[in-house]
Amino acid sequence: GSRMGLELARRFPQRIRTLTLDGVVPPSAFDWPSSGAPDADAALDALVRDCTADPACAGAYPRFRQDIDQAFSRLARHPVMTDVRDPSTGTVARVPFGATDLAYATRGILYANAALSLPLWFRDAAGGSFDAFAQAYVDRARRLDAEIAQGVHLGVYCAEDLPYVDWPRAQTAAAGTRIA
């Protein structure tokens, strides 16, 4: 939204009296998805550092970084089956959950206060329980479906972003990240 607002102000300065932007992404600095994977990995690493620096968190979750590695490694070897509740109907379904699902869920969780639950959820996942992550995945997907106008999103994303992605650079940047 901020890029669209900036572009409208650039093209029609005589028509825009006020423009309020929150979370501005300057057009010159935007290169997602080229840097999406390393940026998400860096956010997760920052959370681990914050937990390690906080005595209460570090005491409760002394293996946070190892739990993350173990959870991703477990799913890379073999996806699991987990239960999720449909937020609309309340129906519970058993679904497969793999490493890319964990990456999607984690990336979404890092955007919200639920990130504070990641030390606990990764401890559970390292022990084999991925239910919280699977539920977060479903909840986020359903919420985004309701909140994002897909036609507008795809029109902007496909026209303004994808043609300019440096795919070889994006693949190189994603290599070795957890959240590729």
Coordinates of C-alpha atoms in Angstrom, one line a residue:
G1 CA 0.0 0.0 0.0
S2 CA 2.8 2.5 0.8
R3 CA 4.4 2.0 -2.6
M4 CA 1.0 2.6 -4.3
G5 CA 0.5 5.8 -2.2
L6 CA 3.9 7.1 -3.1
E7 CA 3.4 6.4 -6.8
L8 CA 0.0 8.2 -6.7
A9 CA 1.6 11.2 -5.0
R10 CA 4.4 11.2 -7.6
R11 CA 2.1 11.0 -10.6
F12 CA -0.7 13.3 -9.3
P13 CA 0.8 15.8 -6.8
Q14 CA -1.9 18.3 -7.6
R15 CA -4.6 15.8 -6.6
I16 CA -3.1 14.5 -3.3
R17 CA -3.5 16.8 -0.4
T18 CA -2.6 14.4 2.5
L19 CA -1.0 11.0 2.4
T20 CA -0.6 9.0 5.6
L21 CA 1.8 6.0 5.3
D22 CA 2.5 3.5 8.0
G23 CA 5.4 1.0 7.5
V24 CA 6.7 2.7 4.4
V25 CA 8.6 0.7 1.8
P26 CA 10.6 3.0 -0.4
P27 CA 10.4 2.0 -4.0
S28 CA 14.2 2.2 -4.4
A29 CA 14.8 -0.2 -1.5
F30 CA 12.2 -2.8 -2.3
D31 CA 13.6 -6.0 -3.7
W32 CA 11.4 -8.7 -2.2
P33 CA 11.3 -11.6 -2.8
S34 CA 15.0 -11.4 -3.7
S35 CA 15.8 -11.0 0.0
G36 CA 12.8 -12.6 1.5
A37 CA 14.4 -15.8 2.8
P38 CA 17.5 -14.2 4.4
D39 CA 15.3 -11.4 5.8
A40 CA 13.0 -13.9 7.5
D41 CA 15.9 -16.0 8.7
A42 CA 17.5 -12.8 10.2
A43 CA 14.2 -12.0 12.0
L44 CA 14.1 -15.4 13.5
D45 CA 17.8 -15.1 14.5
A46 CA 17.1 -11.8 16.1
L47 CA 14.3 -13.4 18.2
V48 CA 16.7 -16.1 19.3
R49 CA 19.3 -13.5 20.3
D50 CA 16.6 -11.5 22.2
C51 CA 15.5 -14.7 24.1
T52 CA 19.1 -15.6 24.9
A53 CA 19.7 -12.1 26.3
D54 CA 16.6 -12.2 28.5
P55 CA 17.3 -14.3 31.6
A56 CA 13.7 -15.5 32.0
C57 CA 13.4 -16.6 28.3
A58 CA 16.9 -18.1 28.3
G59 CA 16.1 -20.0 31.5
A60 CA 12.8 -21.4 30.1
Y61 CA 14.1 -22.1 26.6
P62 CA 17.9 -22.8 26.8
R63 CA 17.8 -24.8 23.6
F64 CA 15.8 -22.4 21.5
R65 CA 18.3 -22.3 18.6
Q66 CA 18.8 -26.0 18.7
D67 CA 15.0 -26.6 18.9
I68 CA 14.6 -24.5 15.7
D69 CA 17.2 -26.5 13.9
Q70 CA 15.8 -29.8 15.1
A71 CA 12.3 -28.9 14.1
F72 CA 13.3 -28.0 10.5
S73 CA 15.6 -31.0 10.2
R74 CA 12.9 -33.3 11.4
L75 CA 10.5 -32.1 8.7
A76 CA 13.1 -32.0 6.0
R77 CA 13.6 -35.7 6.5
H78 CA 9.9 -36.5 6.7
P79 CA 6.7 -34.5 6.9
V80 CA 4.3 -35.3 9.8
M81 CA 0.6 -35.5 10.1
T82 CA -1.0 -33.0 12.4
D83 CA -4.5 -31.9 13.5
V84 CA -5.9 -28.4 12.7
R85 CA -9.2 -26.8 13.4
D86 CA -10.9 -24.9 10.6
P87 CA -11.4 -21.4 12.1
S88 CA -14.7 -21.0 10.2
T89 CA -16.4 -24.3 10.9
G90 CA -14.5 -25.7 13.9
T91 CA -14.1 -29.0 12.0
V92 CA -10.8 -30.8 12.8
A93 CA -8.8 -32.3 10.0
R94 CA -5.6 -34.3 9.9
V95 CA -3.2 -32.7 7.4
P96 CA 0.4 -33.2 6.2
F97 CA 2.9 -30.7 7.5
G98 CA 6.4 -30.3 6.1
A99 CA 9.4 -28.0 6.2
T100 CA 8.0 -25.5 3.7
D101 CA 4.8 -25.4 5.8
L102 CA 6.9 -24.7 9.0
A103 CA 8.7 -21.9 7.1
Y104 CA 5.4 -20.3 5.9
A105 CA 4.0 -20.5 9.4
T106 CA 7.1 -19.1 11.1
R107 CA 7.4 -16.2 8.6
G108 CA 3.8 -15.2 9.3
I109 CA 4.2 -15.6 13.1
L110 CA 7.2 -13.3 13.0
Y111 CA 4.9 -10.4 11.9
A112 CA 2.8 -10.5 15.1
N113 CA 2.8 -10.8 18.9
A114 CA 2.5 -14.6 18.4
A115 CA 6.3 -14.5 17.8
L116 CA 6.5 -14.5 21.6
S117 CA 5.2 -18.0 21.5
L118 CA 7.9 -19.3 19.1
P119 CA 10.3 -20.5 21.9
L120 CA 7.5 -22.8 23.3
W121 CA 6.3 -23.8 19.9
F122 CA 9.7 -24.7 18.6
R123 CA 10.4 -26.7 21.8
D124 CA 7.2 -28.7 21.2
A125 CA 8.1 -29.1 17.5
A126 CA 11.6 -30.3 18.3
G127 CA 9.8 -33.0 20.4
G128 CA 7.6 -33.9 17.4
S129 CA 4.4 -31.8 18.0
F130 CA 3.8 -29.3 15.2
D131 CA 0.1 -28.7 16.0
A132 CA 0.6 -25.0 17.0
F133 CA 2.5 -24.3 13.8
A134 CA 0.0 -26.1 11.6
Q135 CA -2.9 -24.1 13.3
A136 CA -1.0 -20.8 12.9
Y137 CA -0.5 -21.7 9.2
V138 CA -4.3 -22.3 8.6
D139 CA -5.3 -19.3 10.6
R140 CA -3.0 -17.0 8.7
A141 CA -4.0 -18.4 5.3
R142 CA -7.7 -18.0 6.1
R143 CA -7.1 -14.5 7.5
L144 CA -5.1 -13.4 4.5
D145 CA -7.8 -14.8 2.1
A146 CA -10.3 -12.6 3.8
E147 CA -8.1 -9.5 4.1
I148 CA -6.3 -9.3 0.8
A149 CA -8.0 -8.5 -2.5
Q150 CA -6.4 -11.1 -4.6
G151 CA -7.0 -9.4 -7.9
V152 CA -5.4 -6.2 -6.7
H153 CA -2.5 -8.1 -5.0
L154 CA -1.7 -10.1 -8.1
G155 CA -2.2 -7.1 -10.4
V156 CA 0.4 -5.1 -8.4
Y157 CA 2.7 -7.9 -7.5
C158 CA 2.8 -9.5 -11.0
A159 CA 3.1 -6.2 -12.8
E160 CA 5.3 -4.2 -10.4
D161 CA 7.5 -6.8 -8.6
L162 CA 7.9 -10.1 -10.4
P163 CA 9.3 -8.7 -13.7
Y164 CA 12.1 -7.1 -11.7
V165 CA 13.1 -9.9 -9.4
D166 CA 16.7 -11.1 -9.9
W167 CA 15.8 -14.8 -9.6
P168 CA 19.4 -16.1 -9.6
R169 CA 20.2 -13.7 -6.8
A170 CA 17.0 -14.7 -4.9
Q171 CA 17.9 -18.3 -5.2
T172 CA 21.5 -17.7 -4.0
A173 CA 20.3 -15.6 -1.1
A174 CA 17.8 -18.3 -0.1
A175 CA 20.4 -21.1 -0.2
G176 CA 21.1 -22.3 3.3
T177 CA 18.2 -20.4 5.0
R178 CA 15.5 -22.1 7.0
I179 CA 12.7 -20.0 5.6
A180 CA 13.4 -20.2 1.9

